[in-house]
């Protein structure tokens, strides 16, 4: 009777160990950026490859199964090669990115950045918290 109980305990331990090993290898196929993609550009098939990473429900990975839908989106940030693509790095509304540059400057009266010419469209936002209207 004790021998049978011992065999059952060994088998149960082996089964539990096998389950732990199998579950520790849970992987997901996701999208990795292989070429630099600037903010506002479309991520193309030549910019990506499939990689397998550990599953983590707290990270919004872009699954490889959705890689065909990437041309519908624009990069919302500059992407560098080797970056795992996550949903927050993409946007459908790229109107604020296409052909535009956002730069923060602190200028004195009469100063302006080089390269701005008559007729260029510029948006100015006063961020002075002291309340001056300079």
PDB file of C-alpha atoms in Angstrom, residues 16-88:
ATOM      1  CA  UNK A  16       3.306  19.033 -11.789  1.00  0.00           C
ATOM      2  CA  UNK A  17       6.917  19.624 -12.881  1.00  0.00           C
ATOM      3  CA  UNK A  18       6.031  19.034 -16.523  1.00  0.00           C
ATOM      4  CA  UNK A  19       3.142  21.504 -16.302  1.00  0.00           C
ATOM      5  CA  UNK A  20       5.398  24.156 -14.758  1.00  0.00           C
ATOM      6  CA  UNK A  21       7.987  23.742 -17.515  1.00  0.00           C
ATOM      7  CA  UNK A  22       5.370  23.896 -20.264  1.00  0.00           C
ATOM      8  CA  UNK A  23       3.654  26.979 -18.822  1.00  0.00           C
ATOM      9  CA  UNK A  24       6.908  28.845 -18.196  1.00  0.00           C
ATOM     10  CA  UNK A  25       7.533  28.760 -21.930  1.00  0.00           C
ATOM     11  CA  UNK A  26       4.333  30.621 -22.881  1.00  0.00           C
ATOM     12  CA  UNK A  27       5.404  32.770 -25.805  1.00  0.00           C
ATOM     13  CA  UNK A  28       3.630  35.121 -28.181  1.00  0.00           C
ATOM     14  CA  UNK A  29       4.491  35.997 -31.787  1.00  0.00           C
ATOM     15  CA  UNK A  30       4.744  39.795 -31.979  1.00  0.00           C
ATOM     16  CA  UNK A  31       5.983  42.534 -34.316  1.00  0.00           C
ATOM     17  CA  UNK A  32       9.532  43.902 -33.999  1.00  0.00           C
ATOM     18  CA  UNK A  33      10.764  46.997 -35.852  1.00  0.00           C
ATOM     19  CA  UNK A  34      13.845  46.218 -38.012  1.00  0.00           C
ATOM     20  CA  UNK A  35      14.320  49.599 -39.750  1.00  0.00           C
ATOM     21  CA  UNK A  36      13.986  53.128 -38.379  1.00  0.00           C
ATOM     22  CA  UNK A  37      10.486  54.549 -38.818  1.00  0.00           C
ATOM     23  CA  UNK A  38       9.962  58.274 -38.195  1.00  0.00           C
ATOM     24  CA  UNK A  39       6.874  59.644 -36.473  1.00  0.00           C
ATOM     25  CA  UNK A  40       4.127  60.158 -39.047  1.00  0.00           C
ATOM     26  CA  UNK A  41       5.390  57.452 -41.415  1.00  0.00           C
ATOM     27  CA  UNK A  42       3.624  54.198 -42.214  1.00  0.00           C
ATOM     28  CA  UNK A  43       5.132  50.971 -40.883  1.00  0.00           C
ATOM     29  CA  UNK A  44       5.586  48.670 -43.891  1.00  0.00           C
ATOM     30  CA  UNK A  45       6.184  44.930 -44.178  1.00  0.00           C
ATOM     31  CA  UNK A  46       9.875  45.600 -44.949  1.00  0.00           C
ATOM     32  CA  UNK A  47      10.231  47.467 -41.603  1.00  0.00           C
ATOM     33  CA  UNK A  48       9.193  44.539 -39.416  1.00  0.00           C
ATOM     34  CA  UNK A  49       9.827  40.919 -38.537  1.00  0.00           C
ATOM     35  CA  UNK A  50       8.215  38.312 -36.331  1.00  0.00           C
ATOM     36  CA  UNK A  51       9.737  37.548 -32.930  1.00  0.00           C
ATOM     37  CA  UNK A  52       8.571  35.447 -30.001  1.00  0.00           C
ATOM     38  CA  UNK A  53       8.456  36.991 -26.542  1.00  0.00           C
ATOM     39  CA  UNK A  54       7.136  35.929 -23.151  1.00  0.00           C
ATOM     40  CA  UNK A  55       3.405  36.508 -22.828  1.00  0.00           C
ATOM     41  CA  UNK A  56       2.515  39.423 -20.573  1.00  0.00           C
ATOM     42  CA  UNK A  57      -1.065  40.642 -20.455  1.00  0.00           C
ATOM     43  CA  UNK A  58       0.028  44.025 -19.062  1.00  0.00           C
ATOM     44  CA  UNK A  59       1.927  44.895 -22.271  1.00  0.00           C
ATOM     45  CA  UNK A  60      -0.039  45.885 -25.379  1.00  0.00           C
ATOM     46  CA  UNK A  61       2.118  43.975 -27.890  1.00  0.00           C
ATOM     47  CA  UNK A  62       1.064  44.145 -31.532  1.00  0.00           C
ATOM     48  CA  UNK A  63       0.532  40.461 -32.384  1.00  0.00           C
ATOM     49  CA  UNK A  64       2.131  39.182 -35.574  1.00  0.00           C
ATOM     50  CA  UNK A  65      -1.317  38.092 -36.751  1.00  0.00           C
ATOM     51  CA  UNK A  66      -2.203  41.818 -37.095  1.00  0.00           C
ATOM     52  CA  UNK A  67       0.950  42.769 -39.027  1.00  0.00           C
ATOM     53  CA  UNK A  68      -1.048  42.982 -42.269  1.00  0.00           C
ATOM     54  CA  UNK A  69      -3.136  45.831 -40.831  1.00  0.00           C
ATOM     55  CA  UNK A  70      -0.144  48.091 -40.072  1.00  0.00           C
ATOM     56  CA  UNK A  71      -0.434  50.161 -43.302  1.00  0.00           C
ATOM     57  CA  UNK A  72      -3.690  51.589 -41.857  1.00  0.00           C
ATOM     58  CA  UNK A  73      -1.673  53.283 -39.098  1.00  0.00           C
ATOM     59  CA  UNK A  74       1.068  55.889 -38.738  1.00  0.00           C
ATOM     60  CA  UNK A  75       3.921  55.878 -36.250  1.00  0.00           C
ATOM     61  CA  UNK A  76       3.103  58.200 -33.360  1.00  0.00           C
ATOM     62  CA  UNK A  77       6.749  58.173 -32.197  1.00  0.00           C
ATOM     63  CA  UNK A  78      10.153  57.661 -33.779  1.00  0.00           C
ATOM     64  CA  UNK A  79      10.841  53.916 -33.843  1.00  0.00           C
ATOM     65  CA  UNK A  80      14.333  52.440 -33.781  1.00  0.00           C
ATOM     66  CA  UNK A  81      15.384  48.986 -34.971  1.00  0.00           C
ATOM     67  CA  UNK A  82      15.047  46.256 -32.354  1.00  0.00           C
ATOM     68  CA  UNK A  83      11.969  47.816 -30.732  1.00  0.00           C
ATOM     69  CA  UNK A  84       9.011  45.554 -29.969  1.00  0.00           C
ATOM     70  CA  UNK A  85       5.947  47.292 -31.408  1.00  0.00           C
ATOM     71  CA  UNK A  86       3.188  48.131 -28.932  1.00  0.00           C
ATOM     72  CA  UNK A  87      -0.203  49.637 -29.664  1.00  0.00           C
ATOM     73  CA  UNK A  88       0.596  53.039 -28.140  1.00  0.00           C
TER      74      UNK A  88
END
